[in-house]
Amino acid sequence: MQLLPKTQPRALGLGPPAATTASLLDCTGTGLLAVACDGRITIANAAARHVLGIPADHDRLDLEAAVALSPSERARLRELVGGNLEGPLQFYTEFGMRLAITRRTAPDGSVLLSFEESAPAAPAAARTDALTGLADRHVFNERLAALCDSGSEVALLMIDLDRFKLVNDTLGHQAGDALLRLVGQRLRSTFRNADVVSRFGGDEFAIAAVAGPEATSIAERIVKVLSRPYLIEEQSAVVGASIGIAYAPVHGCDPVSLTRAADLALYQAKADGRGNVRVFNSELDRRARNRGTLAGDLRRAIPLRQLELHFQPQITLKTRELTGFEALVRWPHPELGNIPPDQFIPMAEEMGLIIPLGEWVLNEACEQAMTWPGHLTVAVNVSPKQLVDPERLPRTIAATLAKTGLPANRLEIEITETALVNEAQALAVLSKIRSTGVRISMDDFGTGYSSLSQLRRFPFDKIKIDRSFVRDLGGSAEASAVVRAIAALGQSLGMGTVAEGVETSDQEAICRDDGCSTMQGYLVSRPVPAGAVADLIDDLRIPQPT
Amino acid sequence: MQEPVFRLTYCSHSALDCAADPTELDRILATSRRNNAAAGVTGALIYNRGIFAQTLEGSFDAVQTVFERIQSDLRHDEIVVLQAEPVEERLFGAWAMAQAEPDHPARVHETLTSAMIDPGVTAAPPLLELLTRVVRHAPA
């Protein structure tokens, strides 16, 4: 038998070797989970792994690995870790277990979560959702498990309201609650024969029924009934509904896998434009797995400095002089190669990463612009989500300009028309930014809603004509008419017009004739990495005839 | 009677073909009168070429209850609310549910379709004016 060497520092309180710590932690019934600043799980003891479904080799994983939590519960857990929610909080696992999770911050900034299983759930009478009187998630999962075990064909419908947040935000929480009560009533009355109708929390509802393929038509009926107007707080309000369906036993034969499948179908229904019904298929599963890995990678991409900015020049049409660059974010993934922005930006928005990502882009763009000649501007794209907080973006911009020393008039903020859906709020934020001398451009003009009324209500400095109109120039007379009309509109409102996506000299000539002020596109240059900007500025210094 | 009055006016397409079966409309009216009388709700209804327009007046809770019952009736399609607000007094206080016979079918049709197409705040007044004009002759 080997004795411990005398120099073993155990007695000195310096801590036992890591392997011993891990096995000690595994002995406690309390679940312990440590999450580092970059979102990675550093410690997950046996109790935590068991309850959350985390694999033992969790070295490079983040909270996405907690598969025993539904996506919405995982999102709540992330909020708890991020410090946006106050603990201790109640969580439900997909196995119907109720957990009380407490959060502490370790000296190194990582977050330690400890969790205990809460007292056994209350008797059936008390286990209904207090607001709607429907079954709660726990009861629902029990019944679903029983249905699955019975071997009969089960349809699980996951229902999520569309635009519910808007009702809550504009009419208040009381109105939101009143609406949820009516939704519960409508579900119950359209669905008298359902085995279980449940509210999972928030605006998420679930129905389990012994049913066959007619579940789709039932789901369509539910979408129809829930999308009808409601009377709440002495006014009328409208929401929509999206539904994801999974069938047992084909898509899963227990509540966990079935709920996951229905959630993925619901995710697809929402992605397809809301008000839809989608049934699970294995392609959704494959995509979700890819997305899950990619989401974890994206979370680490900012701290690991994997994101890059590329810059695309803008030149005047009259004299072909360089006026500045648009900053475009790129993600060269170490294994998967370049991930297109239209894939990772929505993901960042959904994961709540768009704020830090946007702030990184802004800072990086301003720092780079400081290395350029003093007359060149830099344009930075802003996500609608960055306009939700009325204070944050104006504050960040002011701080970034102060920190980097970039004069306000060299920075342009680009927003798309869709950012203005919550118009009053967005315009207030933009006005605040514009009052400091920063310029505001409307991006992708002509592709969104009510473009013209937006222009009248806000003094944009520039309108960027969507590339789809420019692409058709030369081919269709209509495209030229649209470009000319926008250019004329810009002139009369005192706004510059930028033609985007100019690829040929013909298109350039037409844009010039149609009265646009600036252009951007492959004809001048593709977006180039920061390191290549200086050379490009030199190349463009002497206006080249085309 | 000075209790607070809430008025709801809405239009809907209907899967019912009341022209083919006039008794269908009678049945709807009978049910609605019975339910409304119990809840203290009054109002008027007009049907023309597949479109219903209805006004409900009463306490907010009662109007909400009646409206919710209508909402779970799948024979209605595409329901649009034209007006939902507290008002000074009832317009149809004497009727549990007055049936307004379209007096000038073409004009009625135009009022109803334009309300369905553009259900903004401007759509309610012409419709209420139409209902009050034709209801005067209806039996209480």
XYZ file of C-alpha atoms in Angstrom, chain A residues 178 182-183 185-186 189-190 221 224-225 228-236, chain B residues 6 8 60 63-64 67-68 70-74 76-77 79 81 84-86:
38
model
C -56.265 38.587 -18.840
C -58.972 33.874 -22.327
C -56.504 31.772 -24.320
C -60.654 29.260 -21.967
C -60.614 29.074 -25.750
C -63.696 25.010 -25.176
C -62.252 24.062 -28.585
C -58.320 25.127 -35.838
C -57.589 30.100 -36.091
C -59.479 30.407 -32.825
C -59.291 35.957 -33.287
C -59.595 39.275 -31.481
C -59.776 39.380 -27.680
C -61.508 41.940 -25.490
C -59.237 42.860 -22.614
C -59.086 45.911 -20.373
C -61.915 47.556 -22.302
C -60.216 47.318 -25.677
C -59.564 44.756 -28.354
C -69.243 48.974 -23.196
C -68.367 46.240 -29.313
C -67.626 44.944 -20.154
C -69.895 41.706 -23.565
C -66.597 39.861 -23.177
C -67.960 37.712 -27.535
C -65.849 34.790 -26.304
C -68.956 33.791 -30.543
C -65.170 33.458 -30.929
C -65.188 29.754 -30.304
C -67.865 29.272 -32.970
C -65.901 27.981 -35.926
C -67.265 32.491 -38.235
C -64.260 33.366 -40.228
C -63.477 38.416 -37.405
C -63.292 44.447 -34.491
C -64.469 48.311 -28.641
C -64.862 51.077 -26.084
C -66.900 52.410 -23.171
